[in-house]
XYZ file of C-alpha atoms in Angstrom:
471
model
C -194.600 -125.061 50.103
C -196.690 -128.202 50.779
C -195.973 -130.455 53.745
C -194.693 -133.198 51.411
C -192.412 -130.846 49.515
C -191.201 -129.320 52.791
C -190.373 -132.812 54.063
C -188.572 -133.589 50.808
C -186.630 -130.309 51.093
C -185.604 -131.186 54.665
C -184.354 -134.603 53.598
C -182.249 -133.040 50.845
C -180.744 -130.513 53.287
C -180.017 -133.284 55.795
C -178.290 -135.357 53.122
C -176.309 -132.341 51.972
C -175.190 -131.571 55.495
C -173.898 -135.125 55.904
C -172.209 -135.099 52.520
C -170.489 -131.773 53.141
C -169.267 -132.861 56.560
C -167.701 -136.053 55.229
C -166.106 -134.283 52.293
C -164.301 -131.965 54.688
C -162.644 -134.785 56.616
C -160.090 -136.563 54.385
C -156.479 -135.861 55.403
C -157.553 -133.691 58.350
C -155.871 -130.858 56.482
C -158.122 -128.202 57.999
C -159.090 -127.238 61.524
C -162.568 -128.100 62.764
C -163.520 -124.409 62.586
C -162.485 -124.263 58.927
C -164.456 -127.422 58.194
C -167.564 -125.934 59.832
C -167.229 -122.659 57.911
C -166.764 -124.470 54.607
C -169.732 -126.715 55.341
C -172.013 -123.757 56.141
C -170.950 -121.970 52.943
C -171.530 -125.028 50.796
C -174.924 -125.728 52.393
C -176.040 -122.134 51.882
C -175.011 -122.266 48.226
C -177.004 -125.465 47.761
C -180.088 -124.044 49.492
C -179.949 -120.948 47.259
C -179.776 -123.181 44.203
C -182.770 -125.237 45.350
C -184.875 -122.144 46.145
C -184.114 -120.725 42.674
C -185.191 -123.973 41.046
C -181.748 -124.703 39.655
C -180.577 -128.272 39.203
C -178.486 -129.511 42.138
C -175.789 -132.164 41.736
C -174.779 -133.956 44.925
C -171.338 -135.626 45.010
C -171.316 -138.369 47.596
C -168.018 -139.367 49.249
C -166.081 -142.248 47.753
C -167.087 -145.292 49.847
C -163.521 -146.618 49.717
C -162.244 -143.552 51.624
C -164.795 -143.878 54.437
C -164.638 -146.007 57.548
C -166.219 -149.418 56.824
C -169.500 -149.647 58.733
C -169.245 -153.421 59.108
C -165.865 -153.152 60.849
C -167.152 -150.347 63.068
C -170.066 -152.549 64.085
C -167.593 -155.340 64.830
C -165.508 -153.012 67.027
C -168.519 -151.829 69.035
C -169.698 -155.429 69.356
C -166.350 -156.542 70.788
C -166.273 -153.502 73.067
C -169.752 -154.358 74.394
C -168.924 -158.054 74.878
C -165.802 -157.211 76.899
C -167.734 -154.742 79.027
C -170.450 -157.299 79.715
C -168.622 -160.615 80.040
C -164.920 -160.125 80.888
C -163.962 -161.834 84.140
C -163.219 -158.485 85.784
C -164.930 -155.147 85.276
C -163.030 -152.885 82.867
C -163.697 -149.168 82.539
C -164.232 -147.488 79.174
C -161.014 -145.436 79.349
C -158.847 -148.551 79.788
C -160.520 -150.313 76.884
C -160.157 -147.323 74.580
C -156.484 -146.784 75.515
C -155.795 -150.477 74.881
C -157.503 -150.150 71.509
C -155.246 -147.200 70.637
C -152.141 -149.137 71.733
C -153.164 -152.105 69.639
C -153.909 -149.924 66.636
C -150.398 -148.402 66.704
C -148.563 -151.538 67.840
C -149.984 -153.483 64.913
C -148.359 -151.123 62.409
C -144.644 -151.718 63.076
C -142.287 -152.234 66.055
C -141.562 -148.507 66.447
C -145.059 -146.969 66.458
C -146.577 -146.725 69.924
C -148.900 -144.840 72.237
C -147.152 -142.734 74.874
C -148.873 -142.289 78.190
C -147.657 -139.697 80.713
C -144.770 -141.807 82.040
C -143.574 -143.005 78.619
C -143.804 -139.459 77.227
C -141.631 -138.161 80.063
C -139.102 -141.003 79.661
C -138.777 -140.293 75.941
C -137.816 -136.685 76.707
C -135.313 -137.888 79.330
C -133.611 -140.343 76.970
C -132.922 -137.673 74.342
C -131.378 -135.376 76.972
C -128.739 -137.992 77.866
C -129.646 -138.799 81.490
C -132.236 -141.282 82.718
C -132.695 -144.183 85.121
C -132.545 -147.824 84.068
C -130.284 -150.545 82.662
C -128.728 -148.766 79.688
C -130.030 -150.637 76.636
C -131.800 -149.558 73.474
C -134.608 -152.009 72.726
C -137.355 -152.822 70.225
C -139.945 -155.559 69.779
C -139.537 -158.724 67.688
C -142.012 -161.619 67.583
C -143.510 -160.482 70.872
C -140.165 -160.368 72.703
C -137.913 -157.443 73.610
C -134.887 -157.313 71.290
C -131.702 -155.561 72.332
C -130.667 -153.180 69.572
C -127.536 -152.197 71.477
C -126.258 -151.833 75.044
C -125.104 -148.282 75.765
C -121.427 -147.774 76.615
C -120.404 -147.690 80.294
C -123.837 -148.712 81.594
C -124.899 -151.613 83.857
C -126.254 -153.597 80.894
C -122.967 -153.428 78.967
C -120.904 -154.267 82.046
C -123.170 -157.238 82.830
C -122.634 -158.679 79.356
C -125.868 -157.852 77.517
C -125.213 -157.948 73.757
C -126.786 -156.509 70.616
C -129.251 -159.012 69.151
C -130.206 -160.609 72.491
C -133.898 -161.506 72.837
C -135.234 -160.849 76.348
C -137.955 -163.409 77.120
C -138.405 -162.766 80.866
C -137.962 -159.815 83.220
C -137.417 -161.340 86.645
C -140.224 -163.922 86.692
C -142.530 -162.068 84.297
C -142.744 -163.418 80.725
C -142.284 -160.672 78.123
C -144.622 -162.319 75.614
C -147.851 -160.326 75.563
C -146.315 -157.132 76.991
C -146.190 -153.904 75.033
C -142.786 -152.286 74.611
C -143.919 -149.497 76.943
C -144.778 -152.021 79.673
C -141.443 -153.833 79.288
C -139.453 -150.593 79.432
C -141.460 -149.594 82.521
C -140.286 -152.745 84.300
C -136.662 -152.294 83.234
C -136.593 -148.774 84.619
C -136.614 -148.432 88.372
C -134.861 -147.245 91.499
C -131.047 -147.108 91.142
C -129.355 -149.886 93.106
C -132.131 -152.438 92.581
C -131.472 -155.488 90.405
C -133.362 -157.064 87.529
C -132.775 -160.546 86.133
C -132.973 -160.770 82.356
C -133.645 -164.175 80.797
C -132.140 -164.031 77.322
C -132.101 -166.080 74.131
C -128.804 -165.602 72.305
C -127.519 -166.959 69.009
C -124.948 -169.657 69.656
C -126.379 -170.565 73.069
C -128.282 -173.854 73.348
C -130.419 -172.684 76.283
C -131.662 -169.367 77.727
C -129.142 -167.514 79.876
C -129.827 -165.324 82.905
C -128.064 -162.010 83.457
C -128.505 -159.925 86.605
C -128.286 -156.199 86.015
C -128.226 -153.504 88.689
C -130.207 -150.412 87.780
C -128.428 -147.059 87.859
C -128.845 -143.461 86.797
C -127.764 -143.628 83.174
C -125.621 -140.698 82.094
C -124.685 -141.171 78.481
C -121.453 -139.583 77.266
C -122.236 -139.107 73.622
C -118.713 -138.512 72.264
C -115.405 -140.025 73.405
C -112.060 -139.474 71.710
C -108.346 -140.220 72.027
C -105.188 -140.662 69.975
C -104.553 -144.357 69.299
C -101.173 -143.674 67.730
C -98.976 -140.594 67.351
C -101.051 -139.182 64.503
C -104.163 -141.340 64.319
C -107.367 -140.284 66.042
C -110.264 -142.315 67.413
C -113.771 -140.930 68.008
C -116.455 -143.086 69.592
C -120.091 -141.981 69.112
C -122.245 -143.866 71.618
C -125.584 -142.194 70.846
C -126.878 -139.140 68.988
C -128.155 -136.529 71.429
C -129.067 -132.885 70.958
C -125.462 -131.664 71.409
C -123.614 -134.573 69.737
C -122.854 -132.580 66.568
C -121.005 -129.788 68.372
C -119.193 -132.272 70.659
C -118.071 -134.254 67.609
C -116.533 -131.164 65.988
C -114.766 -130.226 69.252
C -113.374 -133.759 69.609
C -111.815 -133.682 66.133
C -110.358 -130.215 66.699
C -108.736 -131.454 69.932
C -107.321 -134.559 68.227
C -105.780 -132.368 65.508
C -104.149 -130.192 68.160
C -102.876 -133.201 70.161
C -101.383 -134.744 67.019
C -99.186 -131.653 66.507
C -98.480 -132.139 62.821
C -102.112 -133.015 62.136
C -103.997 -136.274 61.816
C -102.860 -138.928 59.351
C -106.071 -140.908 59.843
C -109.305 -141.011 61.829
C -111.395 -143.934 63.086
C -115.068 -143.184 63.809
C -116.611 -145.935 65.927
C -120.381 -146.348 65.432
C -120.580 -149.918 66.741
C -123.565 -150.528 69.025
C -124.744 -146.956 68.492
C -128.559 -147.303 68.572
C -129.183 -143.914 66.953
C -131.015 -140.960 68.449
C -131.728 -137.511 67.071
C -131.659 -137.212 63.271
C -130.345 -133.631 63.286
C -127.306 -134.681 65.346
C -126.331 -137.306 62.753
C -126.779 -134.734 59.981
C -124.495 -132.290 61.840
C -121.807 -134.971 62.263
C -121.923 -135.817 58.546
C -121.905 -132.121 57.623
C -118.730 -131.644 59.675
C -116.853 -134.132 57.457
C -118.379 -133.391 54.053
C -117.625 -130.410 51.834
C -121.049 -130.454 50.210
C -123.634 -132.766 48.672
C -126.645 -134.664 49.931
C -126.515 -136.325 53.382
C -129.925 -138.010 53.675
C -133.508 -137.584 52.536
C -136.828 -138.942 53.732
C -139.989 -139.964 51.909
C -143.450 -140.300 53.430
C -147.097 -139.745 52.583
C -147.456 -136.268 54.034
C -145.637 -133.089 53.027
C -143.809 -132.695 56.352
C -142.199 -136.114 55.788
C -140.491 -134.982 52.568
C -137.134 -133.772 53.917
C -133.686 -133.310 52.378
C -130.466 -132.519 54.248
C -127.304 -131.336 52.479
C -123.811 -130.514 53.707
C -122.392 -127.009 53.774
C -118.833 -126.265 52.541
C -116.075 -127.037 55.035
C -114.462 -130.256 56.356
C -113.337 -130.007 59.977
C -110.918 -132.934 59.495
C -109.154 -131.244 56.533
C -109.599 -134.285 54.286
C -108.108 -136.782 56.746
C -108.635 -140.417 55.614
C -111.470 -141.986 57.624
C -112.479 -145.531 58.527
C -115.945 -145.987 60.091
C -116.553 -149.059 62.257
C -120.098 -150.511 62.137
C -121.883 -153.650 63.326
C -125.378 -155.068 63.851
C -125.883 -152.713 66.802
C -125.431 -149.627 64.609
C -128.956 -148.382 63.953
C -131.023 -145.462 62.709
C -129.064 -142.185 62.969
C -125.718 -144.024 62.996
C -126.728 -145.738 59.725
C -127.514 -142.316 58.261
C -124.004 -141.054 59.072
C -122.336 -144.243 57.795
C -124.433 -144.289 54.611
C -123.727 -140.644 53.807
C -119.949 -141.014 54.241
C -119.980 -144.216 52.165
C -122.054 -142.832 49.286
C -120.020 -139.627 49.176
C -116.772 -141.617 49.043
C -115.562 -139.853 52.196
C -114.857 -142.937 54.328
C -114.217 -146.662 54.190
C -116.799 -148.646 56.171
C -115.436 -151.653 58.063
C -117.095 -154.270 60.267
C -120.407 -156.085 59.742
C -123.885 -155.232 58.404
C -125.836 -152.640 60.395
C -129.222 -153.137 62.088
C -131.438 -151.781 59.303
C -133.731 -149.314 61.075
C -134.438 -146.972 58.222
C -137.727 -145.441 59.344
C -138.576 -142.021 60.783
C -140.725 -141.720 63.898
C -142.626 -138.522 64.645
C -143.861 -137.759 68.145
C -147.312 -136.184 67.875
C -148.573 -134.721 71.184
C -152.247 -135.304 71.887
C -152.237 -133.069 74.966
C -149.740 -132.029 77.662
C -149.180 -135.596 78.912
C -150.108 -137.950 76.062
C -148.679 -138.480 72.586
C -148.305 -141.020 69.835
C -144.984 -141.998 68.290
C -145.714 -142.981 64.709
C -143.595 -144.020 61.749
C -144.088 -141.355 59.092
C -141.258 -141.826 56.575
C -138.278 -143.877 55.399
C -134.633 -142.797 55.284
C -132.656 -142.887 52.023
C -128.913 -142.463 51.557
C -127.580 -139.943 49.008
C -127.517 -142.691 46.339
C -131.178 -143.490 46.977
C -130.667 -146.662 49.030
C -133.335 -147.470 51.583
C -131.831 -148.487 54.922
C -135.041 -150.159 56.126
C -134.651 -153.892 56.913
C -131.433 -153.993 54.818
C -128.989 -151.863 56.732
C -125.640 -150.617 55.495
C -123.083 -153.113 54.203
C -119.434 -152.396 55.032
C -116.870 -151.917 52.273
C -114.614 -154.365 54.109
C -116.221 -157.097 56.202
C -114.299 -157.743 59.423
C -115.861 -159.925 62.111
C -115.000 -159.162 65.699
C -112.315 -161.465 67.094
C -109.747 -161.624 69.848
C -106.095 -162.075 68.960
C -103.359 -163.498 71.173
C -99.672 -163.160 70.533
C -97.995 -166.468 69.685
C -94.831 -167.078 71.657
C -91.858 -167.787 69.462
C -88.304 -168.862 70.051
C -85.153 -166.774 69.598
C -84.875 -164.908 66.328
C -81.601 -164.948 64.387
C -80.684 -162.328 61.797
C -77.626 -161.459 59.707
C -76.397 -159.232 62.538
C -76.017 -162.294 64.796
C -73.568 -163.998 62.458
C -69.888 -163.820 63.381
C -67.927 -161.524 61.083
C -70.987 -159.987 59.409
C -70.478 -156.897 57.270
C -71.375 -153.548 58.754
C -74.272 -151.610 57.305
C -72.119 -148.845 55.956
C -74.526 -146.089 56.973
C -73.180 -145.257 60.379
C -74.365 -146.252 63.848
C -77.917 -147.318 64.496
C -80.259 -144.814 66.083
C -80.562 -145.118 69.865
C -83.486 -147.095 71.248
C -86.551 -145.198 72.408
C -86.816 -144.237 76.064
C -88.089 -147.108 78.277
C -91.130 -145.080 79.401
C -92.068 -144.339 75.761
C -91.751 -148.011 74.880
C -93.964 -148.905 77.859
C -96.702 -146.472 76.796
C -96.543 -147.768 73.241
C -96.831 -151.355 74.493
C -99.918 -150.453 76.545
C -101.501 -148.773 73.526
C -100.770 -151.806 71.356
C -102.296 -154.091 73.995
C -105.504 -152.012 74.118
C -105.835 -152.123 70.329
C -105.008 -155.837 70.146
C -108.034 -156.580 72.322
C -110.243 -155.016 69.607
C -109.580 -156.768 66.306
C -111.838 -154.492 64.254
C -110.174 -151.353 65.612
C -106.749 -152.853 64.942
C -107.796 -153.648 61.362
C -109.046 -150.071 60.882
C -105.756 -148.615 62.142
C -103.730 -150.914 59.876
C -105.803 -149.840 56.866
C -105.265 -146.151 57.640
C -101.510 -146.692 58.017
C -101.428 -148.523 54.693
C -103.283 -145.647 53.011
C -100.827 -143.162 54.539
C -97.768 -145.124 53.378
C -99.168 -145.442 49.858
C -99.973 -141.713 49.794
C -96.396 -140.815 50.783
C -94.932 -143.097 48.126
C -97.141 -141.638 45.399
C -96.204 -138.114 46.491
C -92.508 -139.009 46.392
C -92.778 -140.546 42.937
C -94.481 -137.418 41.608
């Protein structure tokens, strides 16, 4: 082989090596070892073809699938300029981590880079115990938006509301912070205070709310009877054991109601979501079959479908689900499934509209990325994203007060009125029973949406009895 032909042969091999390497990259579907093995095999096959004098066809990668060289040059140029001219010296690791944060943060409000502290806090929040204020937050227009305050936490007790925009944390403006940085400030030593400066719809000027940090222990499921035979279950957040707790709560309500439940209210208001599987388990407990939710994304692992198994723990009890703008993510999945399956009446206001799936992808033992990988769809194929779930009956929250009225006169007060003809009236209820009933009515009257839900269930029960009697 002449020197010229040898040089030409080397150039061909070099080009083939580059081509084979790039062809192995798209999708990252293989391990690096597999890519190397495939590349060596392909190169050897090409060399054999060249040595035998056979015609060789080289397929170059599609330029549209490769990283644009001009943009890469721009990135390295910016990197170099910052290194050389920024007012303070910045190390390479900080610049690269900031680049990663920016790359993920520019995608959507829920994709983010998780450093060691954020990664640890994410694991804590799904376990149900962590330190902080007790609010679920996201980013909107550079500010921290309150998705929902968590029940029985300092934030809720201080008056923080779903939809609030936090513009300052103490004296630090939120604008320009990442969500991770803002959450880092909100978390802290229990007993210390943090002043939130908030923009709120209906307020003409920012308001300040002081919140004392505490160890947040979230009780995922709360339940009680709100009438003799009507149950109430409050789901504050979906944690790893919420599904089993939900089933236990309904079983207990059925036992406490003696003759069984005539109706059930499930309260998802200000429930910011949580673990998908927990919401699926809650829906499965109330459905006798059929689709609960499915997800669609670009990769195979994002194509998921969840269906209910036979068996309804509530035995077909009529259900009203309360929702509002603080109901997000997993709570929207539960509400949407029960609505599409015709299993419950949804009452309240439109939900938050977080219909995307985030996957936590560990990079090593202490770092990870949380990235949006799919969208949620209800059984009827509705996308929750940026639309939310609309209630069947819209009921705004309000506070009712009893109107004092004068003496009431009836036929029985008239002199010489005719007797009923059906014997003596039944004796009045015991004073202590009447007192308990009055307290229960007072608690419900403070919550107009809950009162409306209970009235609807009672109306459904009365109508059901009448239809049964007519048949």
